[in-house]
Amino acid sequence: MKTLKGPGIFLAQFASDEAPFNTLADIARWASSLGFVGVQIPSNDARLFDLEQAATSKTYCDDITGMLAEHGVAVTELSTHLQGQLVASHPAYDRLFDGFAPPALRGHPQQRQAWAVEQLKLAAKASHNLGLTAHATFSGALAWQLFYPWPQRPAGLVEEAFAELGRRWKPILDAFDEVGVDVCYELHPGEDLHDGVTFERFLDAVDHHPRANILFDPSHMVLQQMDYLQFIDNYHERIRAFHVKDAEFRPNGRSGVYGGYQNWIDRPGRFRSLGDGQIDFGAIFSKLAQYDYPGWAVLEWECCIKDAQQGAQEGAPFIRDHIIKVTERAFDDFASSGSDRAFNRSILGLE
């Protein structure tokens, strides 16, 4: 068994124009001061990271690795959540998602999509140059607006959407395969890959590509009322990244899973700081250890109540205390009587 690496922290929710959150060196120093030993870097944030330079310069990546090591942290994964969203986007969301692309590409969905694909391919090379084995992203969505079956969907519509999604992602997965890095899709409402069934549809569409894997975030499963522990049992072989994020779901007589278009603080399902929600992280960390999860435990902080700084301060010890140092021997080895094949056969009365 493997001991999980961590605690790590996803920097996307903390980066800003104010120090110490406006440079990678300063935010790494801040994260380290709180007890984090890993940082997941949003590759779209030029204040922290130059994706194109990382894809073309091993020296740049070595400098980053060295600088982070001086502050006691390492890169856990790169993230292309926003770029991944644009690999596949239905026209209904064009104006809403335009902000994820450079200004020159806004209003030009075809050019924007081509840019997003290139960003993912750059991320594959950058991940390799950083010595990483996993990458965090979103799948994008062509069919999300169809998630509820009304009006009736024409026969074959969902199948065609996933076939197209597979066609778009297959060359990207191949690029990651060339450099030995797993693509870890965060299963998330708003993405075509948002639960186990949709992930299986996608696997079929990409011929069960070995690099098509999962970023496990139990908070999104709580909000969908899924069994997040059974999910690990079902898909542990494909889980290659892990967002440690808490959530709660408290339905009432006015609203449930869909949320009634309410603000986050009023929704029955909402994200919480670690320890403030309903998720059984003890069971999650046990299952991931049981199944030899090879990666990092990374805090993704999102809470509509608690201050971000407090959430981060509490997050590092929470994760550290949940990481299980796996045993190297069986608990009952002290009672072992030794064995060989002949001895075993004699016990069975076979010799």
Coordinates of C-alpha atoms in Angstrom, one line a residue:
M1 CA 0.0 0.0 0.0
K2 CA 1.0 3.6 -0.5
T3 CA 0.8 6.6 1.9
L4 CA -0.9 9.5 0.3
K5 CA 1.1 12.6 -0.4
G6 CA 0.1 15.9 1.2
P7 CA -1.2 18.2 2.3
G8 CA -1.4 20.1 -0.9
I9 CA -3.5 23.2 -1.8
F10 CA -5.1 24.3 -5.1
L11 CA -4.0 27.9 -5.6
A12 CA -6.8 29.0 -7.9
Q13 CA -9.1 30.3 -5.2
F14 CA -6.3 32.2 -3.4
A15 CA -4.4 33.9 -6.3
S16 CA -5.0 37.7 -6.5
D17 CA -3.3 40.9 -7.3
E18 CA -2.4 41.5 -3.7
A19 CA 0.7 40.1 -2.0
P20 CA 1.5 37.4 -1.0
F21 CA -1.0 35.9 -3.5
N22 CA 0.3 37.6 -6.7
T23 CA 3.5 35.6 -7.4
L24 CA 4.3 31.9 -7.2
A25 CA 7.2 32.4 -4.8
D26 CA 5.2 34.5 -2.4
I27 CA 2.1 32.3 -2.4
A28 CA 4.3 29.2 -2.0
R29 CA 5.9 30.8 1.0
W30 CA 2.5 31.5 2.4
A31 CA 1.3 28.0 1.8
S32 CA 4.3 26.5 3.4
S33 CA 3.9 28.7 6.5
L34 CA 0.4 27.1 7.0
G35 CA 1.8 23.5 6.7
F36 CA 1.2 22.6 3.1
V37 CA 3.9 20.7 1.3
G38 CA 2.4 20.8 -2.2
V39 CA 0.7 23.3 -4.5
Q40 CA -1.6 22.6 -7.4
I41 CA -1.0 25.4 -9.9
P42 CA -3.7 26.9 -12.2
S43 CA -1.9 27.1 -15.5
N44 CA -4.1 29.9 -16.8
D45 CA -2.9 32.4 -14.2
A46 CA 0.0 34.4 -15.7
R47 CA 0.8 35.9 -12.3
L48 CA 1.9 32.5 -11.1
F49 CA 2.9 30.5 -14.1
D50 CA 3.8 30.7 -17.8
L51 CA 2.4 27.6 -19.5
E52 CA 4.0 28.1 -22.9
Q53 CA 7.4 28.7 -21.4
A54 CA 7.0 25.6 -19.1
A55 CA 6.1 23.5 -22.2
T56 CA 9.2 24.6 -24.1
S57 CA 11.8 25.1 -21.4
K58 CA 13.0 22.4 -19.0
T59 CA 15.2 25.1 -17.4
Y60 CA 12.2 27.2 -16.5
C61 CA 10.5 24.2 -15.0
D62 CA 13.7 23.3 -13.1
D63 CA 13.9 26.8 -11.7
I64 CA 10.3 26.6 -10.5
T65 CA 10.9 23.2 -8.9
G66 CA 14.0 24.5 -7.2
M67 CA 12.3 27.7 -6.0
L68 CA 9.4 25.8 -4.5
A69 CA 11.7 23.3 -2.9
E70 CA 13.4 26.2 -1.1
H71 CA 10.0 27.1 0.4
G72 CA 9.4 23.4 1.4
V73 CA 6.7 22.7 -1.3
A74 CA 6.4 20.7 -4.5
V75 CA 4.1 20.9 -7.5
T76 CA 1.3 18.4 -7.1
E77 CA -0.4 18.9 -10.5
L78 CA -1.0 21.6 -13.0
S79 CA -4.6 22.6 -13.7
T80 CA -6.3 23.5 -17.0
H81 CA -9.9 23.6 -15.6
L82 CA -10.8 26.7 -17.5
Q83 CA -9.1 25.7 -20.7
G84 CA -10.6 22.2 -20.5
Q85 CA -14.0 23.8 -20.2
L86 CA -13.5 25.3 -23.7
V87 CA -12.5 22.1 -25.4
A88 CA -16.2 21.4 -25.7
S89 CA -18.7 24.2 -25.1
H90 CA -22.3 24.4 -26.3
P91 CA -23.2 27.7 -28.0
A92 CA -25.8 28.4 -25.3
Y93 CA -22.8 29.1 -23.0
D94 CA -20.5 31.0 -25.4
R95 CA -20.9 34.4 -23.9
L96 CA -20.6 33.1 -20.3
F97 CA -17.4 31.1 -21.1
D98 CA -15.8 33.7 -23.3
G99 CA -14.1 35.1 -20.2
F100 CA -12.0 31.9 -19.9
A101 CA -10.2 32.8 -23.2
P102 CA -7.8 35.6 -24.1
P103 CA -9.6 38.8 -25.1
A104 CA -8.7 38.4 -28.8
L105 CA -10.6 35.1 -29.0
R106 CA -13.8 36.2 -27.4
G107 CA -16.7 36.0 -29.7
H108 CA -14.9 33.5 -31.9
P109 CA -15.8 30.1 -30.6
Q110 CA -14.0 28.0 -33.2
Q111 CA -10.7 29.8 -32.6
R112 CA -11.3 29.7 -28.9
Q113 CA -11.7 25.9 -29.0
A114 CA -8.6 25.5 -31.0
W115 CA -6.7 27.6 -28.5
A116 CA -8.0 25.4 -25.7
V117 CA -6.9 22.2 -27.3
E118 CA -3.4 23.7 -27.8
Q119 CA -3.4 24.8 -24.1
L120 CA -4.0 21.2 -23.1
K121 CA -1.2 19.9 -25.3
L122 CA 1.1 22.5 -23.8
A123 CA 0.1 21.4 -20.4
A124 CA 1.1 17.8 -21.3
K125 CA 4.6 19.0 -22.2
A126 CA 4.8 21.3 -19.1
S127 CA 3.7 18.5 -16.8
H128 CA 6.4 16.2 -18.2
N129 CA 9.0 18.9 -17.8
L130 CA 8.0 19.3 -14.2
G131 CA 8.3 15.6 -13.6
L132 CA 4.5 15.2 -12.9
T133 CA 2.4 12.1 -13.5
A134 CA -1.1 13.6 -13.2
H135 CA -3.0 16.6 -14.6
A136 CA -6.2 18.2 -13.4
T137 CA -8.9 19.5 -15.8
F138 CA -12.5 19.7 -16.8
S139 CA -14.0 17.8 -19.8
G140 CA -16.2 20.7 -21.1
A141 CA -19.8 20.0 -22.1
L142 CA -21.8 19.7 -25.2
A143 CA -24.9 18.1 -23.6
W144 CA -25.1 19.6 -20.1
Q145 CA -28.2 21.7 -21.0
L146 CA -29.9 18.4 -21.7
F147 CA -29.2 16.9 -18.2
Y148 CA -33.0 16.8 -17.4
P149 CA -35.0 14.8 -20.0
W150 CA -37.5 17.5 -20.8
P151 CA -38.2 18.3 -23.6
Q152 CA -37.7 14.8 -24.8
R153 CA -34.3 14.1 -26.3
P154 CA -34.2 12.8 -29.9
A155 CA -32.9 9.3 -30.1
G156 CA -29.1 9.2 -30.4
L157 CA -28.6 12.8 -29.3
V158 CA -26.6 12.0 -26.1
E159 CA -24.6 9.3 -27.9
E160 CA -23.6 11.8 -30.6
A161 CA -22.6 14.4 -27.9
F162 CA -20.3 11.9 -26.3
A163 CA -18.9 10.6 -29.6
E164 CA -17.9 14.2 -30.4
L165 CA -16.5 14.7 -26.9
G166 CA -14.4 11.7 -27.5
R167 CA -13.2 12.9 -30.9
R168 CA -12.1 16.2 -29.4
W169 CA -10.3 14.7 -26.4
K170 CA -8.6 11.6 -28.1
P171 CA -5.7 13.6 -29.6
I172 CA -5.2 15.4 -26.3
L173 CA -5.1 12.1 -24.4
D174 CA -2.7 10.8 -26.9
A175 CA -0.4 13.8 -26.3
F176 CA -0.5 13.2 -22.6
D177 CA 0.2 9.5 -23.2
E178 CA 3.3 10.4 -25.2
V179 CA 4.8 12.0 -22.1
G180 CA 3.4 9.6 -19.5
V181 CA 0.9 11.9 -17.7
D182 CA -2.6 11.0 -16.7
V183 CA -5.5 13.4 -17.5
C184 CA -7.7 13.6 -14.4
Y185 CA -11.2 14.9 -15.1
E186 CA -12.9 16.6 -12.2
L187 CA -16.4 15.1 -12.3
H188 CA -18.4 18.2 -11.8
P189 CA -22.0 19.4 -12.6
G190 CA -21.8 21.6 -15.7
E191 CA -19.4 19.2 -17.3
D192 CA -20.5 16.3 -19.5
L193 CA -18.4 14.2 -17.2
H194 CA -20.1 14.7 -13.9
D195 CA -20.7 11.2 -12.4
G196 CA -19.7 7.6 -12.9
V197 CA -22.2 6.9 -15.7
T198 CA -21.0 9.8 -17.8
F199 CA -17.4 8.9 -17.2
E200 CA -18.1 5.4 -18.4
R201 CA -19.8 6.9 -21.5
F202 CA -16.7 8.9 -22.1
L203 CA -14.4 5.9 -21.6
D204 CA -16.3 4.1 -24.3
A205 CA -16.0 7.1 -26.6
V206 CA -12.2 7.2 -26.2
D207 CA -11.7 3.4 -26.4
H208 CA -10.9 3.2 -22.7
H209 CA -7.8 5.3 -23.1
P210 CA -5.3 4.6 -20.4
R211 CA -4.8 8.3 -19.7
A212 CA -8.5 9.1 -19.2
N213 CA -8.7 9.2 -15.4
I214 CA -10.5 10.9 -12.6
L215 CA -9.9 13.8 -10.2
F216 CA -12.0 12.6 -7.2
D217 CA -13.9 15.4 -5.4
P218 CA -16.5 14.0 -3.0
S219 CA -18.2 17.4 -2.6
H220 CA -19.7 17.3 -6.1
M221 CA -21.1 13.8 -5.3
V222 CA -22.7 15.0 -2.1
L223 CA -24.5 17.8 -4.0
Q224 CA -25.7 15.2 -6.5
Q225 CA -26.6 12.8 -3.7
M226 CA -24.2 10.1 -4.9
D227 CA -22.5 7.4 -2.7
Y228 CA -18.9 8.8 -2.8
L229 CA -17.5 5.8 -0.9
Q230 CA -19.0 3.3 -3.4
F231 CA -17.7 5.5 -6.1
I232 CA -14.1 4.8 -4.9
D233 CA -14.9 1.1 -4.9
N234 CA -16.1 1.3 -8.5
Y235 CA -13.5 3.5 -10.0
H236 CA -10.4 3.4 -7.8
E237 CA -8.3 2.2 -10.7
R238 CA -8.9 5.4 -12.5
I239 CA -8.6 7.9 -9.6
R240 CA -5.3 9.7 -10.0
A241 CA -6.0 13.0 -8.3
F242 CA -7.9 14.1 -5.2
H243 CA -9.5 17.4 -4.2
V244 CA -10.2 17.4 -0.4
K245 CA -13.3 19.5 -0.3
D246 CA -16.2 19.3 2.2
A247 CA -19.9 19.8 1.5
E248 CA -23.3 19.5 3.0
F249 CA -26.8 18.7 1.6
R250 CA -29.8 19.8 3.7
P251 CA -33.0 19.6 1.6
N252 CA -36.1 21.3 2.7
G253 CA -39.7 21.9 1.6
R254 CA -38.7 24.7 -0.8
S255 CA -35.6 23.4 -2.5
G256 CA -33.5 20.4 -3.2
V257 CA -30.7 19.3 -5.5
Y258 CA -31.4 21.9 -8.2
G259 CA -31.1 24.7 -5.7
G260 CA -33.8 27.0 -7.0
Y261 CA -31.4 29.5 -8.6
Q262 CA -30.4 30.6 -5.1
N263 CA -27.1 32.0 -4.0
W264 CA -24.7 29.5 -2.6
I265 CA -25.4 30.4 1.0
D266 CA -29.1 29.7 0.6
R267 CA -28.9 26.4 -1.4
P268 CA -29.6 23.1 0.3
G269 CA -26.4 21.8 -1.2
R270 CA -23.3 23.9 -0.6
F271 CA -19.5 23.6 -0.3
R272 CA -18.0 24.0 3.2
S273 CA -14.6 24.3 4.7
L274 CA -13.0 21.1 5.8
G275 CA -14.7 19.6 8.9
D276 CA -17.7 21.9 8.6
G277 CA -19.7 19.7 6.2
Q278 CA -21.0 16.1 6.2
I279 CA -18.3 14.2 4.3
D280 CA -16.7 11.2 6.0
F281 CA -13.1 11.9 5.2
G282 CA -11.9 9.2 7.6
A283 CA -13.6 6.6 5.4
I284 CA -12.4 8.3 2.2
F285 CA -8.7 8.3 3.2
S286 CA -9.0 4.7 4.4
K287 CA -10.4 3.6 1.1
L288 CA -7.8 5.5 -0.9
A289 CA -5.0 3.9 1.2
Q290 CA -6.6 0.5 0.8
Y291 CA -6.6 0.9 -3.0
D292 CA -3.1 2.2 -3.3
Y293 CA -4.1 5.7 -4.5
P294 CA -0.7 7.0 -5.8
G295 CA -1.2 10.7 -5.7
W296 CA -1.7 13.8 -3.6
A297 CA -4.5 15.0 -1.2
V298 CA -5.1 18.6 -2.3
L299 CA -7.3 21.1 -0.5
E300 CA -9.7 22.9 -2.8
W301 CA -11.2 25.6 -0.6
E302 CA -14.7 26.8 -1.5
C303 CA -17.0 28.0 1.3
C304 CA -19.7 30.6 1.3
I305 CA -19.5 31.2 5.1
K306 CA -15.9 30.9 6.4
D307 CA -13.0 33.2 5.5
A308 CA -10.6 31.8 3.0
Q309 CA -7.5 32.4 5.2
Q310 CA -9.1 30.5 8.1
G311 CA -10.2 27.7 5.7
A312 CA -6.6 27.4 4.5
Q313 CA -5.1 27.5 8.0
E314 CA -7.5 24.7 9.2
G315 CA -7.1 22.8 6.0
A316 CA -3.5 21.7 6.2
P317 CA -3.7 20.1 9.7
F318 CA -7.0 18.5 8.7
I319 CA -5.5 16.8 5.7
R320 CA -2.3 15.9 7.5
D321 CA -4.3 14.3 10.4
H322 CA -6.3 12.2 7.9
I323 CA -3.4 10.9 5.9
I324 CA -2.8 7.3 6.9
K325 CA 0.8 6.1 7.2
V326 CA 0.2 2.7 5.7
T327 CA 1.5 -0.4 7.5
E328 CA 4.4 -2.4 6.2
R329 CA 3.4 -5.6 8.0
A330 CA 0.3 -7.5 9.0
F331 CA -1.0 -6.8 12.6
D332 CA -0.9 -10.5 13.4
D333 CA 2.6 -11.2 12.1
F334 CA 3.7 -11.8 15.7
A335 CA 1.6 -15.1 15.7
S336 CA 3.0 -16.4 12.4
S337 CA 4.0 -20.0 12.5
G338 CA 5.9 -19.8 9.2
S339 CA 5.0 -21.8 6.2
D340 CA 6.0 -23.4 2.9
R341 CA 4.0 -25.4 0.3
A342 CA 4.7 -28.8 1.8
F343 CA 3.6 -27.6 5.3
N344 CA 0.4 -26.2 3.8
R345 CA -0.4 -29.4 2.0
S346 CA 0.2 -31.4 5.1
I347 CA -2.2 -29.2 7.1
L348 CA -4.8 -29.9 4.3
G349 CA -4.2 -33.6 4.6
L350 CA -2.8 -33.8 1.1
E351 CA 0.6 -35.2 2.1

